[in-house]
Amino acid sequence: MKVLAGYHESAPSSNDTKIANEFFRLANETRGSSQGNSVRYSWQQANIAYESSGKWIVLGYKTNRMEYYRLPGFPGSFEASPSSKTVYRYTSKNINGTGATSRAASFINREIPYEIKVSEDTLDLDTAVLGDSCHVASLDDDAQAKIINLRENKLDSIALEDAQNNNAVIIENLGIDSNLSNAIINNYALLETEIKEDGSDGEENNIGVVSTYQQQYRGIPLEDNFFTVCSDSDGVFSVIDRWSEISEIDSSQIIEPITIRKAEEILDSKLNFKAPEIDSCEYVYKKTENGTYRLSVKLVSENNQQYYVDAVSGDLETLEIE
């Protein structure tokens, strides 16, 4: 086995198929002389694109291109051995994000809008600012959403502050800093850790930072509506554009939402089996099929099953694990 990709926390349930599809697209992406991206990079970016920035993990070597996915018949040997037996662990962790729930707490007992409408398009970006090596692709769940790859990220060490500064500078250069000024910001450190032969951890290096700007209203996040910049020691290597501006808030739909406690009671009453232990609850604006966002209570169980209780009707929606 040359490389292993998975999760060090519970795996995402609602976006698992989309993450897998994006992983294989990135792993097989050919442009110019490129023969695809590494498993490490492809798994990392596929998870970031679907809001699983802090869960993914990759174990592998980094010599002799051991971390590259190979289809049958693809050039290159399946039997090659790494020139170094050192295994590395690649993960990320939230380093100084602002939680949506804490910011929403002061608003949620007041009257707030049930439904929010957003612009039809994501941010209009001048990719020339990013350089001439950009490759733009649409994401599986939204044709307007874009993942822009410049290159694979490097594995050289970089100070957290320097990588965060790289992200802030490119936001300013793109001219979208004012658009993102009220976003909920989460920064994730990209980490490389040597695994010693006895299984203990060796040196841990910070190799980059992922900055995600989450669209929100009064501290309540609009799910699947965010903008992400990823930087390493050489600057920005990837951008993900899922950001749409809030275009309309219907004052006739101002409501007093059901409480989180009430949402838990609804979940208990509507399931045909014993309700699972709930790990987390929060208010979110959930995207509907017509592109608007409606207020719900999101409940995530200990096995990562996700439930949404509509903040007005109390209707229960379960996102099935595929």
mmCIF file of C-alpha atoms in Angstrom:
data_model
loop_
_atom_site.group_PDB
_atom_site.id
_atom_site.type_symbol
_atom_site.label_atom_id
_atom_site.label_comp_id
_atom_site.label_asym_id
_atom_site.label_seq_id
_atom_site.Cartn_x
_atom_site.Cartn_y
_atom_site.Cartn_z
ATOM 1 C CA MET A 1 0.000 0.000 0.000
ATOM 2 C CA LYS A 2 1.432 3.356 -1.060
ATOM 3 C CA VAL A 3 -1.085 5.875 0.306
ATOM 4 C CA LEU A 4 -4.221 5.891 2.466
ATOM 5 C CA ALA A 5 -6.894 8.609 2.499
ATOM 6 C CA GLY A 6 -9.778 8.900 4.922
ATOM 7 C CA TYR A 7 -10.943 10.753 8.048
ATOM 8 C CA HIS A 8 -9.611 11.199 11.572
ATOM 9 C CA GLU A 9 -13.099 12.258 12.728
ATOM 10 C CA SER A 10 -16.497 10.980 11.656
ATOM 11 C CA ALA A 11 -16.828 11.034 7.888
ATOM 12 C CA PRO A 12 -19.227 13.533 6.260
ATOM 13 C CA SER A 13 -22.589 11.937 5.518
ATOM 14 C CA SER A 14 -24.390 14.355 3.208
ATOM 15 C CA ASN A 15 -21.574 15.117 0.764
ATOM 16 C CA ASP A 16 -19.735 11.797 0.666
ATOM 17 C CA THR A 17 -20.521 10.997 -2.974
ATOM 18 C CA LYS A 18 -19.740 14.543 -4.104
ATOM 19 C CA ILE A 19 -16.383 14.456 -2.292
ATOM 20 C CA ALA A 20 -15.523 11.121 -3.927
ATOM 21 C CA ASN A 21 -16.449 12.417 -7.390
ATOM 22 C CA GLU A 22 -14.354 15.560 -6.945
ATOM 23 C CA PHE A 23 -11.429 13.486 -5.630
ATOM 24 C CA PHE A 24 -11.344 11.303 -8.756
ATOM 25 C CA ARG A 25 -11.725 14.332 -11.013
ATOM 26 C CA LEU A 26 -8.710 16.004 -9.393
ATOM 27 C CA ALA A 27 -6.669 12.796 -9.287
ATOM 28 C CA ASN A 28 -7.191 12.293 -13.024
ATOM 29 C CA GLU A 29 -7.016 15.958 -14.034
ATOM 30 C CA THR A 30 -4.702 16.412 -17.018
ATOM 31 C CA ARG A 31 -3.577 19.791 -18.301
ATOM 32 C CA GLY A 32 -0.344 20.627 -20.049
ATOM 33 C CA SER A 33 2.248 18.084 -18.960
ATOM 34 C CA SER A 34 0.302 17.199 -15.816
ATOM 35 C CA GLN A 35 -0.517 13.525 -15.301
ATOM 36 C CA GLY A 36 -3.034 14.090 -12.549
ATOM 37 C CA ASN A 37 -2.783 15.359 -8.991
ATOM 38 C CA SER A 38 -1.542 13.371 -6.029
ATOM 39 C CA VAL A 39 -3.909 11.445 -3.774
ATOM 40 C CA ARG A 40 -2.892 13.732 -0.915
ATOM 41 C CA TYR A 41 -3.734 16.937 -2.766
ATOM 42 C CA SER A 42 -6.866 15.587 -4.456
ATOM 43 C CA TRP A 43 -8.341 14.291 -1.196
ATOM 44 C CA GLN A 44 -7.421 17.496 0.626
ATOM 45 C CA GLN A 45 -9.017 19.803 -1.961
ATOM 46 C CA ALA A 46 -12.130 17.668 -2.515
ATOM 47 C CA ASN A 47 -12.893 17.819 1.205
ATOM 48 C CA ILE A 48 -12.204 21.558 1.438
ATOM 49 C CA ALA A 49 -14.592 22.158 -1.472
ATOM 50 C CA TYR A 50 -17.399 20.437 0.438
ATOM 51 C CA GLU A 51 -16.860 22.007 3.876
ATOM 52 C CA SER A 52 -14.905 19.154 5.458
ATOM 53 C CA SER A 53 -11.728 21.181 5.931
ATOM 54 C CA GLY A 54 -10.930 19.846 9.394
ATOM 55 C CA LYS A 55 -11.716 16.126 9.030
ATOM 56 C CA TRP A 56 -9.620 14.635 6.238
ATOM 57 C CA ILE A 57 -6.386 12.685 6.714
ATOM 58 C CA VAL A 58 -3.817 11.163 4.342
ATOM 59 C CA LEU A 59 -1.005 8.749 5.212
ATOM 60 C CA GLY A 60 1.754 8.049 2.729
ATOM 61 C CA TYR A 61 5.277 8.390 1.431
ATOM 62 C CA LYS A 62 6.428 11.355 -0.587
ATOM 63 C CA THR A 63 9.175 9.820 -2.697
ATOM 64 C CA ASN A 64 9.128 8.284 -6.169
ATOM 65 C CA ARG A 65 5.653 9.741 -6.780
ATOM 66 C CA MET A 66 4.208 7.151 -4.407
ATOM 67 C CA GLU A 67 1.173 9.281 -3.630
ATOM 68 C CA TYR A 68 -0.232 9.401 -7.162
ATOM 69 C CA TYR A 69 -3.363 7.533 -8.212
ATOM 70 C CA ARG A 70 -2.937 5.198 -11.179
ATOM 71 C CA LEU A 71 -5.655 3.792 -13.380
ATOM 72 C CA PRO A 72 -4.962 0.387 -14.966
ATOM 73 C CA GLY A 73 -2.874 0.930 -18.077
ATOM 74 C CA PHE A 74 -1.635 4.317 -16.875
ATOM 75 C CA PRO A 75 2.096 4.900 -17.543
ATOM 76 C CA GLY A 76 4.303 4.096 -14.590
ATOM 77 C CA SER A 77 4.894 1.084 -12.402
ATOM 78 C CA PHE A 78 2.469 -0.196 -9.781
ATOM 79 C CA GLU A 79 5.284 -2.137 -8.119
ATOM 80 C CA ALA A 80 7.799 0.642 -7.454
ATOM 81 C CA SER A 81 9.047 0.881 -3.865
ATOM 82 C CA PRO A 82 9.619 4.141 -2.002
ATOM 83 C CA SER A 83 13.246 5.206 -1.711
ATOM 84 C CA SER A 84 12.515 6.216 1.886
ATOM 85 C CA LYS A 85 10.336 4.212 4.266
ATOM 86 C CA THR A 86 9.328 7.292 6.248
ATOM 87 C CA VAL A 87 5.555 7.705 6.435
ATOM 88 C CA TYR A 88 3.941 11.125 6.840
ATOM 89 C CA ARG A 89 0.520 12.118 8.118
ATOM 90 C CA TYR A 90 -1.277 15.029 6.444
ATOM 91 C CA THR A 91 -4.171 16.690 8.262
ATOM 92 C CA SER A 92 -5.624 20.106 8.999
ATOM 93 C CA LYS A 93 -7.046 21.781 12.085
ATOM 94 C CA ASN A 94 -9.027 24.918 12.844
ATOM 95 C CA ILE A 95 -6.603 27.427 14.353
ATOM 96 C CA ASN A 96 -8.603 30.606 15.040
ATOM 97 C CA GLY A 97 -12.042 30.374 13.502
ATOM 98 C CA THR A 98 -15.120 32.214 14.745
ATOM 99 C CA GLY A 99 -17.941 29.788 15.464
ATOM 100 C CA ALA A 100 -21.286 30.566 13.860
ATOM 101 C CA THR A 101 -23.299 29.342 16.846
ATOM 102 C CA SER A 102 -21.691 31.717 19.332
ATOM 103 C CA ARG A 103 -22.227 34.689 17.032
ATOM 104 C CA ALA A 104 -25.863 33.746 16.459
ATOM 105 C CA ALA A 105 -26.695 33.390 20.151
ATOM 106 C CA SER A 106 -27.432 37.081 20.699
ATOM 107 C CA PHE A 107 -29.833 37.221 17.727
ATOM 108 C CA ILE A 108 -31.698 33.960 17.710
ATOM 109 C CA ASN A 109 -34.238 34.878 20.415
ATOM 110 C CA ARG A 110 -35.316 37.869 18.358
ATOM 111 C CA GLU A 111 -37.405 37.961 15.205
ATOM 112 C CA ILE A 112 -35.338 36.957 12.176
ATOM 113 C CA PRO A 113 -36.135 36.196 8.509
ATOM 114 C CA TYR A 114 -37.287 32.724 7.565
ATOM 115 C CA GLU A 115 -36.033 32.899 3.980
ATOM 116 C CA ILE A 116 -33.076 34.634 2.347
ATOM 117 C CA LYS A 117 -32.489 35.046 -1.378
ATOM 118 C CA VAL A 118 -29.018 35.322 -2.899
ATOM 119 C CA SER A 119 -27.654 36.436 -6.254
ATOM 120 C CA GLU A 120 -27.707 33.828 -9.004
ATOM 121 C CA ASP A 121 -23.959 33.979 -9.628
ATOM 122 C CA THR A 122 -20.897 33.531 -7.477
ATOM 123 C CA LEU A 123 -18.266 36.267 -7.227
ATOM 124 C CA ASP A 124 -16.874 37.448 -10.547
ATOM 125 C CA LEU A 125 -13.121 36.850 -10.317
ATOM 126 C CA ASP A 126 -10.336 38.152 -12.514
ATOM 127 C CA THR A 127 -8.275 34.964 -12.696
ATOM 128 C CA ALA A 128 -5.393 36.924 -14.277
ATOM 129 C CA VAL A 129 -4.667 38.137 -10.736
ATOM 130 C CA LEU A 130 -3.982 34.518 -9.786
ATOM 131 C CA GLY A 131 -1.536 33.948 -12.652
ATOM 132 C CA ASP A 132 -1.626 32.207 -16.000
ATOM 133 C CA SER A 133 -1.646 28.612 -14.719
ATOM 134 C CA CYS A 134 -5.249 28.605 -13.443
ATOM 135 C CA HIS A 135 -7.514 25.690 -14.196
ATOM 136 C CA VAL A 136 -11.187 26.470 -13.514
ATOM 137 C CA ALA A 137 -13.723 23.676 -13.013
ATOM 138 C CA SER A 138 -17.346 23.580 -11.859
ATOM 139 C CA LEU A 139 -18.228 21.652 -8.725
ATOM 140 C CA ASP A 140 -20.517 18.640 -8.890
ATOM 141 C CA ASP A 141 -23.444 20.077 -6.916
ATOM 142 C CA ASP A 142 -23.545 23.606 -8.372
ATOM 143 C CA ALA A 143 -22.572 24.629 -11.905
ATOM 144 C CA GLN A 144 -21.969 28.217 -10.736
ATOM 145 C CA ALA A 145 -19.566 27.160 -7.975
ATOM 146 C CA LYS A 146 -15.932 26.989 -9.091
ATOM 147 C CA ILE A 147 -12.734 25.355 -7.890
ATOM 148 C CA ILE A 148 -9.671 27.118 -9.315
ATOM 149 C CA ASN A 149 -6.451 25.118 -9.123
ATOM 150 C CA LEU A 150 -3.109 26.778 -9.748
ATOM 151 C CA ARG A 151 -0.889 23.858 -8.691
ATOM 152 C CA GLU A 152 -0.387 21.295 -5.956
ATOM 153 C CA ASN A 153 0.616 22.790 -2.643
ATOM 154 C CA LYS A 154 4.260 22.475 -1.618
ATOM 155 C CA LEU A 155 5.332 20.601 1.501
ATOM 156 C CA ASP A 156 7.800 23.224 2.757
ATOM 157 C CA SER A 157 7.293 24.773 6.190
ATOM 158 C CA ILE A 158 5.711 28.202 6.480
ATOM 159 C CA ALA A 159 4.706 30.262 9.513
ATOM 160 C CA LEU A 160 0.957 30.407 10.119
ATOM 161 C CA GLU A 161 0.962 34.192 10.074
ATOM 162 C CA ASP A 162 2.759 34.314 6.720
ATOM 163 C CA ALA A 163 0.320 31.896 5.071
ATOM 164 C CA GLN A 164 -2.694 33.763 6.465
ATOM 165 C CA ASN A 165 -1.203 36.990 5.155
ATOM 166 C CA ASN A 166 -0.839 35.414 1.689
ATOM 167 C CA ASN A 167 -4.570 34.626 1.749
ATOM 168 C CA ALA A 168 -5.525 38.126 2.906
ATOM 169 C CA VAL A 169 -3.367 39.740 0.207
ATOM 170 C CA ILE A 170 -4.936 37.748 -2.624
ATOM 171 C CA ILE A 171 -8.431 38.624 -1.340
ATOM 172 C CA GLU A 172 -7.429 42.280 -1.516
ATOM 173 C CA ASN A 173 -5.807 41.888 -4.955
ATOM 174 C CA LEU A 174 -8.946 40.214 -6.283
ATOM 175 C CA GLY A 175 -10.900 43.256 -5.101
ATOM 176 C CA ILE A 176 -13.401 41.231 -3.081
ATOM 177 C CA ASP A 177 -12.354 42.177 0.467
ATOM 178 C CA SER A 178 -15.446 44.378 0.857
ATOM 179 C CA ASN A 179 -17.713 41.512 -0.291
ATOM 180 C CA LEU A 180 -16.297 39.248 2.404
ATOM 181 C CA SER A 181 -16.064 41.855 5.174
ATOM 182 C CA ASN A 182 -18.935 40.409 7.255
ATOM 183 C CA ALA A 183 -18.110 36.736 6.698
ATOM 184 C CA ILE A 184 -17.483 34.181 9.424
ATOM 185 C CA ILE A 185 -13.774 33.417 8.972
ATOM 186 C CA ASN A 186 -12.255 30.034 9.733
ATOM 187 C CA ASN A 187 -8.529 29.387 9.259
ATOM 188 C CA TYR A 188 -7.231 25.824 8.980
ATOM 189 C CA ALA A 189 -3.563 24.914 9.307
ATOM 190 C CA LEU A 190 -2.298 22.307 6.822
ATOM 191 C CA LEU A 191 -0.006 19.972 8.765
ATOM 192 C CA GLU A 192 2.633 17.406 7.862
ATOM 193 C CA THR A 193 3.745 15.066 10.666
ATOM 194 C CA GLU A 194 6.479 12.437 10.460
ATOM 195 C CA ILE A 195 5.439 9.053 11.848
ATOM 196 C CA LYS A 196 8.355 7.220 13.449
ATOM 197 C CA GLU A 197 8.905 3.476 13.140
ATOM 198 C CA ASP A 198 7.568 2.915 16.668
ATOM 199 C CA GLY A 199 4.330 4.697 15.726
ATOM 200 C CA SER A 200 5.033 7.869 17.683
ATOM 201 C CA ASP A 201 4.901 11.322 16.139
ATOM 202 C CA GLY A 202 8.032 13.019 14.934
ATOM 203 C CA GLU A 203 8.351 16.595 13.790
ATOM 204 C CA GLU A 204 5.160 18.454 12.809
ATOM 205 C CA ASN A 205 5.397 21.130 10.124
ATOM 206 C CA ASN A 206 2.842 23.722 9.124
ATOM 207 C CA ILE A 207 2.812 23.630 5.314
ATOM 208 C CA GLY A 208 -0.021 26.069 4.584
ATOM 209 C CA VAL A 209 -3.269 27.693 5.644
ATOM 210 C CA VAL A 210 -6.807 27.393 4.282
ATOM 211 C CA SER A 211 -8.946 30.496 4.936
ATOM 212 C CA THR A 212 -12.705 30.056 4.503
ATOM 213 C CA TYR A 213 -15.073 33.039 4.440
ATOM 214 C CA GLN A 214 -18.566 31.778 5.324
ATOM 215 C CA GLN A 215 -21.589 33.817 4.190
ATOM 216 C CA GLN A 216 -23.829 34.557 7.182
ATOM 217 C CA TYR A 217 -26.765 36.585 8.398
ATOM 218 C CA ARG A 218 -26.645 37.696 12.042
ATOM 219 C CA GLY A 219 -24.101 34.994 12.757
ATOM 220 C CA ILE A 220 -26.186 32.211 11.209
ATOM 221 C CA PRO A 221 -24.293 30.525 8.345
ATOM 222 C CA LEU A 222 -25.728 30.039 4.875
ATOM 223 C CA GLU A 223 -24.676 26.476 4.165
ATOM 224 C CA ASP A 224 -22.731 25.821 0.939
ATOM 225 C CA ASN A 225 -22.142 29.568 0.521
ATOM 226 C CA PHE A 226 -18.487 30.415 1.132
ATOM 227 C CA PHE A 227 -15.214 31.549 -0.429
ATOM 228 C CA THR A 228 -11.929 29.743 0.271
ATOM 229 C CA VAL A 229 -8.284 30.621 -0.379
ATOM 230 C CA CYS A 230 -5.420 28.138 0.155
ATOM 231 C CA SER A 231 -1.765 29.235 0.500
ATOM 232 C CA ASP A 232 1.624 27.613 1.038
ATOM 233 C CA SER A 233 5.248 28.761 1.077
ATOM 234 C CA ASP A 234 4.987 29.895 -2.561
ATOM 235 C CA GLY A 235 1.703 31.783 -2.170
ATOM 236 C CA VAL A 236 -1.835 30.899 -3.247
ATOM 237 C CA PHE A 237 -2.318 27.472 -4.841
ATOM 238 C CA SER A 238 -6.109 27.093 -4.902
ATOM 239 C CA VAL A 239 -9.334 29.126 -4.704
ATOM 240 C CA ILE A 240 -12.886 27.824 -4.214
ATOM 241 C CA ASP A 241 -15.709 30.198 -5.089
ATOM 242 C CA ARG A 242 -19.108 29.284 -3.637
ATOM 243 C CA TRP A 243 -19.951 32.818 -2.492
ATOM 244 C CA SER A 244 -23.205 34.496 -3.497
ATOM 245 C CA GLU A 245 -24.308 37.877 -2.190
ATOM 246 C CA ILE A 246 -27.498 38.175 -0.141
ATOM 247 C CA SER A 247 -29.881 39.940 -2.516
ATOM 248 C CA GLU A 248 -33.194 40.020 -0.665
ATOM 249 C CA ILE A 249 -34.617 39.540 2.814
ATOM 250 C CA ASP A 250 -38.414 39.414 2.864
ATOM 251 C CA SER A 251 -39.584 41.416 5.893
ATOM 252 C CA SER A 252 -43.019 39.814 5.592
ATOM 253 C CA GLN A 253 -41.397 36.524 6.570
ATOM 254 C CA ILE A 254 -39.921 37.670 9.877
ATOM 255 C CA ILE A 255 -40.460 34.866 12.382
ATOM 256 C CA GLU A 256 -39.796 33.684 15.895
ATOM 257 C CA PRO A 257 -38.051 30.373 15.143
ATOM 258 C CA ILE A 258 -38.616 27.196 17.070
ATOM 259 C CA THR A 259 -36.051 26.634 19.792
ATOM 260 C CA ILE A 260 -33.266 24.096 19.522
ATOM 261 C CA ARG A 261 -34.858 22.204 22.408
ATOM 262 C CA LYS A 262 -38.133 22.035 20.451
ATOM 263 C CA ALA A 263 -36.246 20.769 17.394
ATOM 264 C CA GLU A 264 -34.775 17.956 19.509
ATOM 265 C CA GLU A 265 -38.269 17.028 20.707
ATOM 266 C CA ILE A 266 -39.537 16.970 17.108
ATOM 267 C CA LEU A 267 -36.679 14.673 16.123
ATOM 268 C CA ASP A 268 -37.527 12.286 18.985
ATOM 269 C CA SER A 269 -41.221 12.225 18.079
ATOM 270 C CA LYS A 270 -40.874 11.762 14.312
ATOM 271 C CA LEU A 271 -38.264 9.014 14.136
ATOM 272 C CA ASN A 272 -39.575 5.456 14.048
ATOM 273 C CA PHE A 273 -36.701 4.295 16.224
ATOM 274 C CA LYS A 274 -34.865 5.530 19.293
ATOM 275 C CA ALA A 275 -33.343 8.900 18.476
ATOM 276 C CA PRO A 276 -29.528 8.817 18.395
ATOM 277 C CA GLU A 277 -27.349 10.844 20.712
ATOM 278 C CA ILE A 278 -26.904 14.331 19.254
ATOM 279 C CA ASP A 279 -23.363 15.712 19.135
ATOM 280 C CA SER A 280 -24.150 19.219 17.912
ATOM 281 C CA CYS A 281 -27.091 21.534 17.213
ATOM 282 C CA GLU A 282 -27.141 24.920 15.539
ATOM 283 C CA TYR A 283 -29.271 27.256 13.472
ATOM 284 C CA VAL A 284 -28.399 27.360 9.775
ATOM 285 C CA TYR A 285 -29.855 28.727 6.585
ATOM 286 C CA LYS A 286 -30.220 25.611 4.455
ATOM 287 C CA LYS A 287 -30.185 25.843 0.663
ATOM 288 C CA THR A 288 -33.422 24.807 -1.044
ATOM 289 C CA GLU A 289 -33.963 23.362 -4.500
ATOM 290 C CA ASN A 290 -34.928 26.791 -5.879
ATOM 291 C CA GLY A 291 -31.696 28.363 -4.603
ATOM 292 C CA THR A 292 -33.093 30.290 -1.621
ATOM 293 C CA TYR A 293 -32.020 29.640 1.972
ATOM 294 C CA ARG A 294 -34.506 28.777 4.736
ATOM 295 C CA LEU A 295 -33.885 28.797 8.449
ATOM 296 C CA SER A 296 -33.563 25.371 10.058
ATOM 297 C CA VAL A 297 -32.119 23.739 13.121
ATOM 298 C CA LYS A 298 -29.312 21.374 12.115
ATOM 299 C CA LEU A 299 -28.733 18.389 14.396
ATOM 300 C CA VAL A 300 -25.765 16.059 13.913
ATOM 301 C CA SER A 301 -25.766 12.674 15.664
ATOM 302 C CA GLU A 302 -22.819 10.801 17.137
ATOM 303 C CA ASN A 303 -22.598 8.676 13.962
ATOM 304 C CA ASN A 304 -22.611 11.910 11.881
ATOM 305 C CA GLN A 305 -26.172 11.489 10.623
ATOM 306 C CA GLN A 306 -27.558 14.940 9.820
ATOM 307 C CA TYR A 307 -31.117 16.089 10.516
ATOM 308 C CA TYR A 308 -32.754 19.412 9.675
ATOM 309 C CA VAL A 309 -35.889 20.698 11.407
ATOM 310 C CA ASP A 310 -37.630 23.563 9.592
ATOM 311 C CA ALA A 311 -37.746 26.639 11.867
ATOM 312 C CA VAL A 312 -41.411 27.363 11.027
ATOM 313 C CA SER A 313 -43.189 24.149 10.055
ATOM 314 C CA GLY A 314 -41.157 21.763 12.182
ATOM 315 C CA ASP A 315 -40.834 19.420 9.175
ATOM 316 C CA LEU A 316 -37.976 16.964 9.560
ATOM 317 C CA GLU A 317 -35.503 16.253 6.779
ATOM 318 C CA THR A 318 -32.906 13.534 7.079
ATOM 319 C CA LEU A 319 -29.848 13.630 4.845
ATOM 320 C CA GLU A 320 -29.208 10.003 4.075
ATOM 321 C CA ILE A 321 -25.700 8.590 4.232
ATOM 322 C CA GLU A 322 -25.016 7.415 0.681
#
